[in-house]
Coordinates of C-alpha atoms and ligand atoms in Angstrom, one line a residue:
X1361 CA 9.3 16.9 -28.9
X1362 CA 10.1 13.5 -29.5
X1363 CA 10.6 14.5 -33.3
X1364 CA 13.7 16.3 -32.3
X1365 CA 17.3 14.5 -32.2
X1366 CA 18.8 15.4 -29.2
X1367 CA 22.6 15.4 -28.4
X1368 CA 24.4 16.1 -24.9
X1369 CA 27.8 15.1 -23.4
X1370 CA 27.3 12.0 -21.3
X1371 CA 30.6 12.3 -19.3
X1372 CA 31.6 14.5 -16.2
X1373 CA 32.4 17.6 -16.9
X1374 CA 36.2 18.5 -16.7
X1375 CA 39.0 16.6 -18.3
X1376 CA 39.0 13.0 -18.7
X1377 CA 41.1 9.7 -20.1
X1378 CA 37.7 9.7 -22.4
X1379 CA 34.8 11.8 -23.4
X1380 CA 31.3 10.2 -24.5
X1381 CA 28.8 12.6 -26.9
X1382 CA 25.7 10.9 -27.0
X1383 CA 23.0 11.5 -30.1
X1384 CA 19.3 10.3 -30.2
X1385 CA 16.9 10.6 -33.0
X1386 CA 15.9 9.9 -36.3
X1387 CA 18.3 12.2 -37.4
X1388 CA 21.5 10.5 -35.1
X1389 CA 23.2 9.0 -38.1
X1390 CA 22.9 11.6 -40.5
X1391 CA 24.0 14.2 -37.3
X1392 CA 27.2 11.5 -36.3
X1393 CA 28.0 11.6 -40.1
X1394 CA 28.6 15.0 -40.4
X1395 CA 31.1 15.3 -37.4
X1396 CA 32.6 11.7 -37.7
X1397 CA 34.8 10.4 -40.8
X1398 CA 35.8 6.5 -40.4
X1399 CA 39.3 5.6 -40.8
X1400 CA 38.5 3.0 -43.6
X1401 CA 35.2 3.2 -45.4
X1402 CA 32.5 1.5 -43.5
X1403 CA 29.5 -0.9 -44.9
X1404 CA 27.0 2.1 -45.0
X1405 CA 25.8 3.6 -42.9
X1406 CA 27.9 1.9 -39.7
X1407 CA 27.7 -1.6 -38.1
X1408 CA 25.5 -1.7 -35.6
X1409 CA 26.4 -2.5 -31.7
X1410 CA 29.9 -2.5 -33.1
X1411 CA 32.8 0.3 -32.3
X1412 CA 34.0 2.1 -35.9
X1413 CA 37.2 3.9 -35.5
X1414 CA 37.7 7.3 -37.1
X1415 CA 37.9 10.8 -36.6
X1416 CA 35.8 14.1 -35.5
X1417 CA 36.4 16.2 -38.3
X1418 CA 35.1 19.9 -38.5
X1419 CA 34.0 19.5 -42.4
X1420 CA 33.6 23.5 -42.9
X1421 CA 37.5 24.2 -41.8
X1422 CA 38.4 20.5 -43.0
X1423 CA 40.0 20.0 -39.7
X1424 CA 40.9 16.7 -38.1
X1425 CA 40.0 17.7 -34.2
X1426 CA 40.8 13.8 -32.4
X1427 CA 40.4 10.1 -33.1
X1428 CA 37.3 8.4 -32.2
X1429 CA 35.1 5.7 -31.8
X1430 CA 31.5 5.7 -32.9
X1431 CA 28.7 3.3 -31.7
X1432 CA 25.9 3.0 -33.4
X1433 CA 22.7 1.4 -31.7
X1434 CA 19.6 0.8 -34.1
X1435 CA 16.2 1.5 -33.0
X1436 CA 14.5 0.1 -30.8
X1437 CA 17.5 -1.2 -30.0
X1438 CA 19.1 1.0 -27.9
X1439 CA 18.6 3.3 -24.5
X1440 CA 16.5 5.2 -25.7
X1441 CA 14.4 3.2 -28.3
X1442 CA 15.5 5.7 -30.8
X1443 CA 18.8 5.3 -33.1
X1444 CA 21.2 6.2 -31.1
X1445 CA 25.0 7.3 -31.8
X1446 CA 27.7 6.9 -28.9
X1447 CA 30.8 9.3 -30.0
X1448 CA 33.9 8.3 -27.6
X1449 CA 37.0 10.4 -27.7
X1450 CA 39.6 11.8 -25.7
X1451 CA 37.9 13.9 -22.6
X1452 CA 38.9 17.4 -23.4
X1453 CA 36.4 20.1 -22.5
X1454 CA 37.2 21.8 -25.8
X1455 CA 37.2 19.0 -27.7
X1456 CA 33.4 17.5 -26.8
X1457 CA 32.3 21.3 -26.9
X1458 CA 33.0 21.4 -30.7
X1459 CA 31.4 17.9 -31.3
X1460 CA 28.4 19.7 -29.3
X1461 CA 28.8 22.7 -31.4
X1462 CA 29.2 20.8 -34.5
X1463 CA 26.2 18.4 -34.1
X1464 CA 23.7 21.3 -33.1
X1465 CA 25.1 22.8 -36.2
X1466 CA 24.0 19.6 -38.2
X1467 CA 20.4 19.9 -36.6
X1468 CA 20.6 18.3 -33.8
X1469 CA 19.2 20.0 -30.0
X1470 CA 21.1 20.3 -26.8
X1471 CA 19.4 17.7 -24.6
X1472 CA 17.8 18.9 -21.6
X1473 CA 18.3 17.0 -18.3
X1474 CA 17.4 13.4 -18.0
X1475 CA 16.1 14.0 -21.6
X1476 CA 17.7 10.7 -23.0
X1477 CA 15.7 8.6 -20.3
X1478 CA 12.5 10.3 -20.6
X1479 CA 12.6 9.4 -24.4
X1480 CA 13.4 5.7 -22.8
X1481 CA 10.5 6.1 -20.4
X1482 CA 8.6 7.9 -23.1
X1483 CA 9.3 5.3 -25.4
X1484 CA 8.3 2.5 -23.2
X1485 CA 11.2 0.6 -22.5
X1486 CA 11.7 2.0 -18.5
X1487 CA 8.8 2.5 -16.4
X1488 CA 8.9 5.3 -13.9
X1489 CA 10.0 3.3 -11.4
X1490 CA 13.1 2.0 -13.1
X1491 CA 13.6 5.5 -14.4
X1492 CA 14.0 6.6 -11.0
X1493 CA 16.4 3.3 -9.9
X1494 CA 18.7 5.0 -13.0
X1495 CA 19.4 8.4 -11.6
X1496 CA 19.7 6.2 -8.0
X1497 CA 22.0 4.2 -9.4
X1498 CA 24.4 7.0 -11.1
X1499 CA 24.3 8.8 -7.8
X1500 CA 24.5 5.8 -5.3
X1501 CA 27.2 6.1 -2.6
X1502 CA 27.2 2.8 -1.2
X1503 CA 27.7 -0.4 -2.6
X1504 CA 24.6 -1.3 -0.9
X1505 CA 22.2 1.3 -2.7
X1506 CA 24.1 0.9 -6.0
X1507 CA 23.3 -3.1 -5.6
X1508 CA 19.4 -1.9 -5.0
X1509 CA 18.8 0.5 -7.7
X1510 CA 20.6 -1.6 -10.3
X1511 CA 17.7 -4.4 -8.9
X1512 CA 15.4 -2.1 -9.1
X1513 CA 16.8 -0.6 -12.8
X1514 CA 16.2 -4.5 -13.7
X1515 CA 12.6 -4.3 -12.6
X1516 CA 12.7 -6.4 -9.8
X1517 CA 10.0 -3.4 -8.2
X1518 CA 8.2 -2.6 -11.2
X1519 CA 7.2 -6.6 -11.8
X1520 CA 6.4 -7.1 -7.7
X1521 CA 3.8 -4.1 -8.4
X1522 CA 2.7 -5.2 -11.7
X1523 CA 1.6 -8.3 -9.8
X1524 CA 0.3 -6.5 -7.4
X1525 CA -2.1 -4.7 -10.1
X1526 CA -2.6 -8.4 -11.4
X1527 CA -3.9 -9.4 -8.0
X1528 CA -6.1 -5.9 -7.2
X1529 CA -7.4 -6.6 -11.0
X1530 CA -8.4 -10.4 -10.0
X1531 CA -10.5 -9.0 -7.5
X1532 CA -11.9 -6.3 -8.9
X1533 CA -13.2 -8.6 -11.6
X1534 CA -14.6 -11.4 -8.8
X1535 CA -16.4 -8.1 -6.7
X1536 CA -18.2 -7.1 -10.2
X1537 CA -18.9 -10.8 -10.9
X1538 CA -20.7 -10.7 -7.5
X1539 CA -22.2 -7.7 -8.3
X1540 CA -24.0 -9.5 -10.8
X1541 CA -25.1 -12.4 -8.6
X1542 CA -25.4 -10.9 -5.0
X1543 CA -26.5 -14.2 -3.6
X1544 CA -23.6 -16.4 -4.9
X1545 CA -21.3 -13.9 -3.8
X1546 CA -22.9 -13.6 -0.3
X1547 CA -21.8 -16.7 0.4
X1548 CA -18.5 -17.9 -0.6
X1549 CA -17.0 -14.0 -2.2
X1550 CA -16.5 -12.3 0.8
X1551 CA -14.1 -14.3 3.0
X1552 CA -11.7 -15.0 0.0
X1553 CA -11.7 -11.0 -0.8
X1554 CA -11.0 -10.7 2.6
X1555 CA -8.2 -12.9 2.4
X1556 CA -7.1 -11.6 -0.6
X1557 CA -6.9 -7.8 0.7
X1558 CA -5.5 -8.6 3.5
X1559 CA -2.3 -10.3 2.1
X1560 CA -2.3 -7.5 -0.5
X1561 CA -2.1 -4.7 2.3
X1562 CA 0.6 -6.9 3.9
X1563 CA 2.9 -6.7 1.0
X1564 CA 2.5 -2.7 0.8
X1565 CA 3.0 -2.1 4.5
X1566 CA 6.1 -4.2 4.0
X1567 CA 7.5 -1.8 1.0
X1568 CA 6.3 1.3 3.0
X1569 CA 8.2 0.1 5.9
X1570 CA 11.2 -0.4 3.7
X1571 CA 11.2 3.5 2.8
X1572 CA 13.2 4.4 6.1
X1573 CA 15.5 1.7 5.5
X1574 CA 15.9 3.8 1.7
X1575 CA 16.0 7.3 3.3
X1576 CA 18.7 5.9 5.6
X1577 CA 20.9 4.7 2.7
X1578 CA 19.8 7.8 0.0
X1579 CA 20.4 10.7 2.5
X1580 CA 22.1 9.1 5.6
X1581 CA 20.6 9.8 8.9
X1582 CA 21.3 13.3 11.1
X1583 CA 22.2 13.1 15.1
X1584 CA 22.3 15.6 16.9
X1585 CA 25.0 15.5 20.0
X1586 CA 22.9 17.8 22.8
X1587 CA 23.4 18.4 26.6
X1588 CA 24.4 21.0 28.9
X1589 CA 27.9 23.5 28.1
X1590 CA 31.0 21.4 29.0
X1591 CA 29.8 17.6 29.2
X1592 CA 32.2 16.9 26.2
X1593 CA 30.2 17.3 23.5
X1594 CA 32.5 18.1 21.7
X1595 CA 35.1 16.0 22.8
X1596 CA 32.7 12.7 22.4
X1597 CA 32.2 14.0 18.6
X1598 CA 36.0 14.0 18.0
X1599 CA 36.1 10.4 19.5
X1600 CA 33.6 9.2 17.2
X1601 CA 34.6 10.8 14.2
X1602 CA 38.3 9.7 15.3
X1603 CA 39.6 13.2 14.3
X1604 CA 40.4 16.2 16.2
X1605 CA 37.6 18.4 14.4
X1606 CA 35.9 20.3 17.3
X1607 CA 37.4 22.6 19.8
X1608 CA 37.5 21.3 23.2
X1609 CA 38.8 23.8 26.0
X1610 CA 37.8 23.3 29.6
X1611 CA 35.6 26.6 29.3
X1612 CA 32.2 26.3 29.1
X1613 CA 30.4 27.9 26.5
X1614 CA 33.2 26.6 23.9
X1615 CA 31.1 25.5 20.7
X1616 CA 29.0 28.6 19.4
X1617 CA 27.7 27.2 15.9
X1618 CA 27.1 24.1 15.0
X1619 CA 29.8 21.6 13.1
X1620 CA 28.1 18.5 11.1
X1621 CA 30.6 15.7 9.7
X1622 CA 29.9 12.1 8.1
X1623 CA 30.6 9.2 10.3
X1624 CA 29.7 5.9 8.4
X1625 CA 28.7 2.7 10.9
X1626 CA 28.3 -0.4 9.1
X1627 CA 27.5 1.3 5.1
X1628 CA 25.2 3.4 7.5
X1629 CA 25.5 7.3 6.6
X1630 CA 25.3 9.6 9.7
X1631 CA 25.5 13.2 10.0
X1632 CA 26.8 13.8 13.4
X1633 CA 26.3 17.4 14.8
X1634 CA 27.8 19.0 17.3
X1635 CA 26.7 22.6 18.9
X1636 CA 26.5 24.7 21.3
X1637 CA 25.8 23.6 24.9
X1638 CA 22.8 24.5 27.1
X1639 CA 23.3 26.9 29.7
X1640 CA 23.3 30.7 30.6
X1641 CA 24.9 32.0 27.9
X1642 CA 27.6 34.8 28.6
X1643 CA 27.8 36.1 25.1
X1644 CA 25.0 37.0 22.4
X1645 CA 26.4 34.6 19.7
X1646 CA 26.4 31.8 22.2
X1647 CA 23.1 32.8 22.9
X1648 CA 22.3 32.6 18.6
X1649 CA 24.3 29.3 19.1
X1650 CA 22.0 27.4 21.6
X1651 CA 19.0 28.8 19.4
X1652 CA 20.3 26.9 16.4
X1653 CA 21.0 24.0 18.3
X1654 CA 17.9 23.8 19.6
X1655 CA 16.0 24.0 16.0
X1656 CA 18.6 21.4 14.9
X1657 CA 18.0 19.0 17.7
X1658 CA 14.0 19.3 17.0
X1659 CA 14.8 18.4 13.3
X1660 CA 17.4 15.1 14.1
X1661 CA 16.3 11.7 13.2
X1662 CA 18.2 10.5 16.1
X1663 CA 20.0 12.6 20.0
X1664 CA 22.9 11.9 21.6
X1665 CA 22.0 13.7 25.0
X1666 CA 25.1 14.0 26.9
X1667 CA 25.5 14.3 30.3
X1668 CA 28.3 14.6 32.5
X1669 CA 28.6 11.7 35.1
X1670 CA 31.0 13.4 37.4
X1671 CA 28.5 16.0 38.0
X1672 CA 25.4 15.8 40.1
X1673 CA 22.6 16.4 37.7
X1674 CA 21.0 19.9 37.0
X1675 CA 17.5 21.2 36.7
X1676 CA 19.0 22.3 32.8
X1677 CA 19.8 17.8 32.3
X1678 CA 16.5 16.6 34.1
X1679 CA 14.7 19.0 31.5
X1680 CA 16.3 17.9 28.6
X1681 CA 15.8 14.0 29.2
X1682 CA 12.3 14.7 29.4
X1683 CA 12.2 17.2 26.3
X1684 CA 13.3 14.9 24.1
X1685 CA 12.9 11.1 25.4
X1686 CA 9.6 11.2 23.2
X1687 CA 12.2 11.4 20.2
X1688 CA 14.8 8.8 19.4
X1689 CA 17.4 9.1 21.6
X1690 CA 20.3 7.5 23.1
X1691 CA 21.7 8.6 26.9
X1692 CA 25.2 9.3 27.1
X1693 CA 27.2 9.5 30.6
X1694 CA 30.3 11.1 29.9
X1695 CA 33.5 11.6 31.8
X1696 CA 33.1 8.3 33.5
X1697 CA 36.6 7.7 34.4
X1698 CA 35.9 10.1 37.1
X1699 CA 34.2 9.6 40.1
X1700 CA 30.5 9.2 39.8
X1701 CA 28.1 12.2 40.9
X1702 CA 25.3 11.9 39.1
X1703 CA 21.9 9.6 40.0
X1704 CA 21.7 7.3 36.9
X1705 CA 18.9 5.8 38.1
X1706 CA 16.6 8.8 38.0
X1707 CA 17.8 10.1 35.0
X1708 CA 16.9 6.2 33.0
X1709 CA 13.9 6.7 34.8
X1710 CA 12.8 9.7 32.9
X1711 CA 15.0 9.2 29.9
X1712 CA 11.7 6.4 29.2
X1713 CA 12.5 3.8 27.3
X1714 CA 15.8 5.1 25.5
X1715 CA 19.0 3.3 26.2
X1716 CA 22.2 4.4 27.9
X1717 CA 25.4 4.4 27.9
X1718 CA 28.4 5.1 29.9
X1719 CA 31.5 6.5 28.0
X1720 CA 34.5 8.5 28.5
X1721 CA 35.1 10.8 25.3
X1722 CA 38.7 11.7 26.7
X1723 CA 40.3 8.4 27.3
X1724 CA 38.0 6.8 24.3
X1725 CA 36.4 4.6 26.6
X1726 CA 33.3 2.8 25.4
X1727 CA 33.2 4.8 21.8
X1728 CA 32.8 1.4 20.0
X1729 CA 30.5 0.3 22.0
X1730 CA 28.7 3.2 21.6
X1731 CA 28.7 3.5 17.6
X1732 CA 27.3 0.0 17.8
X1733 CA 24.5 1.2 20.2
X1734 CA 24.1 4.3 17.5
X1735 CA 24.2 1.8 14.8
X1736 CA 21.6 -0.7 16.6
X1737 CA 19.4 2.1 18.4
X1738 CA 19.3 4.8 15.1
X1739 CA 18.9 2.8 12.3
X1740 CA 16.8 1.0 10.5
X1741 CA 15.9 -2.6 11.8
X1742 CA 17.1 -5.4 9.4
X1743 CA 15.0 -4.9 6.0
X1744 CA 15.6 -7.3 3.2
X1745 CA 17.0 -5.5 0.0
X1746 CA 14.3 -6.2 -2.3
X1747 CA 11.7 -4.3 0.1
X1748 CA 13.8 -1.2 0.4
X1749 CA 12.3 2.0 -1.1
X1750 CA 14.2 4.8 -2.1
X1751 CA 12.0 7.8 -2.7
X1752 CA 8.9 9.6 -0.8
X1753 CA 7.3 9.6 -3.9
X1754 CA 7.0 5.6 -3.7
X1755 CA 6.3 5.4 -0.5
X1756 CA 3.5 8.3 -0.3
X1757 CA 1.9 6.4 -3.1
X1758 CA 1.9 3.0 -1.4
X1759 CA 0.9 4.5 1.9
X1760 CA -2.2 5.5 -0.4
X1761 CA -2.6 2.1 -1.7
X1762 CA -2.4 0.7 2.1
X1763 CA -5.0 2.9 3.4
X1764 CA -7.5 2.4 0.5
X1765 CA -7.1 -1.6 0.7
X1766 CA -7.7 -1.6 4.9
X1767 CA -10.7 0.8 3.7
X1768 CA -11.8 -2.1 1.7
X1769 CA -10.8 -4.5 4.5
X1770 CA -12.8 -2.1 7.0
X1771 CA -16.3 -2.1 4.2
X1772 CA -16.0 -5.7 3.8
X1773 CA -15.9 -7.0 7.7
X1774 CA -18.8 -4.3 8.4
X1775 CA -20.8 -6.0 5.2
X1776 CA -21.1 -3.3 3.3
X1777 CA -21.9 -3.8 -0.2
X1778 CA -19.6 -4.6 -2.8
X1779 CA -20.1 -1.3 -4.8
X1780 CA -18.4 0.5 -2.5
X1781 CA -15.3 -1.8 -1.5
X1782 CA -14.5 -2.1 -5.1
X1783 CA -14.7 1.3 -5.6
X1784 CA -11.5 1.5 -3.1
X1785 CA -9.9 -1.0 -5.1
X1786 CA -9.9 0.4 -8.3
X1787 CA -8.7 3.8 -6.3
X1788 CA -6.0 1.6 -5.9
X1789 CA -5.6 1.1 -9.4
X1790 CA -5.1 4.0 -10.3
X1791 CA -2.5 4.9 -7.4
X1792 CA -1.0 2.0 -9.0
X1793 CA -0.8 3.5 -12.5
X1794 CA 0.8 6.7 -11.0
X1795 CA 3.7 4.7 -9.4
X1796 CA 4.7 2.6 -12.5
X1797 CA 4.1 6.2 -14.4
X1798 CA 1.3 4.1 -16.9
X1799 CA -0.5 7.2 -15.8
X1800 CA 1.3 10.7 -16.7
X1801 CA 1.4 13.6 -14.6
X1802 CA 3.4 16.4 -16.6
X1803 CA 4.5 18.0 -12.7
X1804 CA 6.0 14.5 -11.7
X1805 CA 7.8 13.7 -15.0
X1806 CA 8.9 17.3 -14.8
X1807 CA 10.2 16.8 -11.0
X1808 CA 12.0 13.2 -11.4
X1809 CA 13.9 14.3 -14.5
X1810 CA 15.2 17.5 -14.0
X1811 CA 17.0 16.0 -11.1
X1812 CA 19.3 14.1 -13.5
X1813 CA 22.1 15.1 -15.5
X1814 CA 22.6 16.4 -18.6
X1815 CA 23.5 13.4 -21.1
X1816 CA 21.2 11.0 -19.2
Ligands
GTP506 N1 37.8 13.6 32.6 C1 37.1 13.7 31.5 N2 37.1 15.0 30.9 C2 36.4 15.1 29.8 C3 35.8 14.1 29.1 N3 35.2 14.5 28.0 C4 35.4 15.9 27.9 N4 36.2 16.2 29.0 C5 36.7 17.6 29.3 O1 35.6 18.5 29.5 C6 35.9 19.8 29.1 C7 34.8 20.2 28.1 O2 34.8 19.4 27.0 P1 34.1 19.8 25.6 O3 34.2 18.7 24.7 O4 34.6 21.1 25.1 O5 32.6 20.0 26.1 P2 31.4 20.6 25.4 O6 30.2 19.8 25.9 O7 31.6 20.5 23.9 O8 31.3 22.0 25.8 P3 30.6 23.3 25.1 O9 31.0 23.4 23.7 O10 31.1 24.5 25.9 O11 29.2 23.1 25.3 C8 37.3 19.7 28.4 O12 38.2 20.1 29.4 C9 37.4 18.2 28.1 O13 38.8 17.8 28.1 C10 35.8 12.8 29.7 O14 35.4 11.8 29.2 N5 36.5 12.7 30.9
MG507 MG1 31.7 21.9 22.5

């Protein structure tokens, strides 16, 4: 496969200022040179690294189609290790189509998705885990992931885990050196392993830990807005989204599906959603309504349970608190620029732990308070940017890693041989190898890069 010369468009589809048609292969030059003239004749075949203006010609119908540039980057020189040709011209559908059409025609293959960083990967200039920071980093919406993957595209993860394999190595060599002499190692091996695992399983707990932090920032977090029909639900969402999105009407029973909008807090995503409230419901769709909320609420990272404070508290409120306080959630008292029915002091009680606050929706009372509370009580504590991991596949591997080291940690304090803690650290190892991708699994290589684009 890696015979082949691939060639895809690398910019958006749609019209553009410019256009980029990327070629990679042995055969890039020979593919550029029969869909490129230069203006004046170059040094054969181009400069390398160095922009060579000219046109896209279609040699068959001796057509002049646009002026261009062409980069030329000389193995292994380049992104994907191969030669590879950069074509930029104008950004005309039509235009980058023919190139497209005109370079398969000259032998090259329509890349397939993520195609051009496989070869890199392939190739051995990205490891999997900078592979991954790429396709992060092209689809980052915050400045704060962009600034992690382009660390992370750098290798500031790849080299904190290839020390870790230097470390996990070290050790592994000092348990078989004790192999050899048990009584040496009897005395002065064990606490130094011990040592040595344990600081080890500290720096993965500390990257696992950083994984909600990533989630947070990839996919953004989803609240759910719950409570009885008419506590202002709906109302408290249009506060906090500072738009008049949701119907309000004094009836209850006014929200039937569900609405879900971003609210950003601090380069924090949310997805707020409102629904339908709890109650009898007078209608069958309200009744559909409550069951999606419901499934909804179950799913949420994070509750906003609403209650009305003007009200003295139902059966239908007292049920809720206690339904979900073993979830995150954060108590809302609503309508409090009315006089106060209900007993806050019972509710907190069985609310648990979770915070509260009192708001009123309608007169915007409180609301920034509360989307700091949201921001402080939802997501994830302070995590420093270089521990921050950005995909389950990371972090399931490193949860591995963690539970085979305190496996070791566990054999060791009981004084079981060294045969079989070091058999949990090379198990570690390998994890290791899977992470970095210095092992290849076809189904993971498969999954990571057919989530990028064509032309990547
Ligand atoms: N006084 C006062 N009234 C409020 C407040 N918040 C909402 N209301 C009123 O309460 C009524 C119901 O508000 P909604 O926001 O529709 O309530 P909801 O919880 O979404 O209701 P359902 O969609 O039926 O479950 C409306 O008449 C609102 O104007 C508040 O803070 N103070
Ligand atoms: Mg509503």
């Amino acid at each position: 496969m890696l015979e082949d010369t691939i060639i895809a468009i690398s910019t958006p589809p749609g019209f553009g200022g410019l256009g980029i048609v990327r070629i990679s292969g042995k055969r890039a030059l020979a593919v550029a040179g029969r869909i490129f003239q230069a203006k004046n004749k170059p040094k054969k075949p181009f400069p390398v690294r160095r922009p060579v203006f000219g046109t896209i010609r279609d040699l068959e119908r001796e057509t002049a189609l646009d002026e261009a540039f062409l980069t030329y980057f000389k193995a292994p020189r380049s992104y994907t290790k191969e030669d590879v040709v950069e074509l930029s011209s104008h950004g005309s559908p039509a235009v980058l189509e023919v190139i497209l059409r005109l370079g398969t025609g000259a032998g090259a293959r329509l890349a397939q998705p993520g195609e051009f960083t496989l070869r890199a990967y392939l190739n051995g200039r990205l490891d999997m885990l900078q592979a991954e920071a790429v396709n992060d980093l092209i689809r980052s919406v915050s400045l704060t992931q962009a600034r992690i993957s382009s660390r992370q595209l750098g290798g500031s993860l790849s080299r904190r885990i290839f020390r870790l394999r230097g470390k996990l190595i070290a050790l592994l060599s000092r348990v078989e050196a004790g192999l050899e002499f048990p009584e040496e190692k009897l005395r002065t091996g064990a606490p130094a392993d011990r040592r040595t695992i344990d600081s080890l399983a500290a720096e993965v707990e500390r990257l696992v830990a950083g994984y909600e932090a990533g989630r947070a920032l990839r996919e953004g977090l989803t609240l759910a807005i719950t409570g009885r029909t008419n506590v202002g639900k709906s109302t408290l969402f249009n506060a906090l989204l500072e738009e008049d999105r949701a119907i309000v009407t004094p009836f209850p029973g006014t929200t039937r599906d569900f609405l879900r909008e971003k609210l950003v807090i601090d380069d924090i995503l949310f997805h707020l959603v409102d629904m339908a409230g709890l109650g009898k419901p007078a209608h069958p769709v309200e009744k559909k309504g409550i069951a999606r909320g419901q499934k909804i609420a179950r799913e949420a990272d994070g509750l906003l349970v609403v209650l009305d404070a003007s009200r003295k508290e139902s059966g239908e409120d007292e049920r809720l608190v206690r339904k979900y306080r073993a979830k995150k959630m954060l108590l809302v008292f609503n309508k409090s620029d009315l006089p106060e029915k209900v007993d806050r002091r019972m509710i907190r009680a069985l609310a648990g732990g979770s915070p509260s606050i009192d708001v009123s929706a309608l007169k915007g009372r409180n609301i920034d308070k509360l989307r700091a509370a949201i921001r402080g009580h939802f997501a994830p504590g302070p995590v420093k940017e270089e521990d921050v991991i950005l995909h389950a596949r990371q972090k399931d591997l490193l949860q591995a890693i963690l539970e085979a080291l305190r496996r070791a940690a566990g054999l060791l304090a009981k004084g079981h041989s060294a045969e079989l803690y070091a058999e949990e650290i090379r198990s570690c190892l390998a994890l290791v190898g899977e992470l970095t991708g210095q092992v290849r699994i076809d189904e993971v290589i498969d999954d990571i890069f057919g989530r990028f684009c064509v032309g990547k």
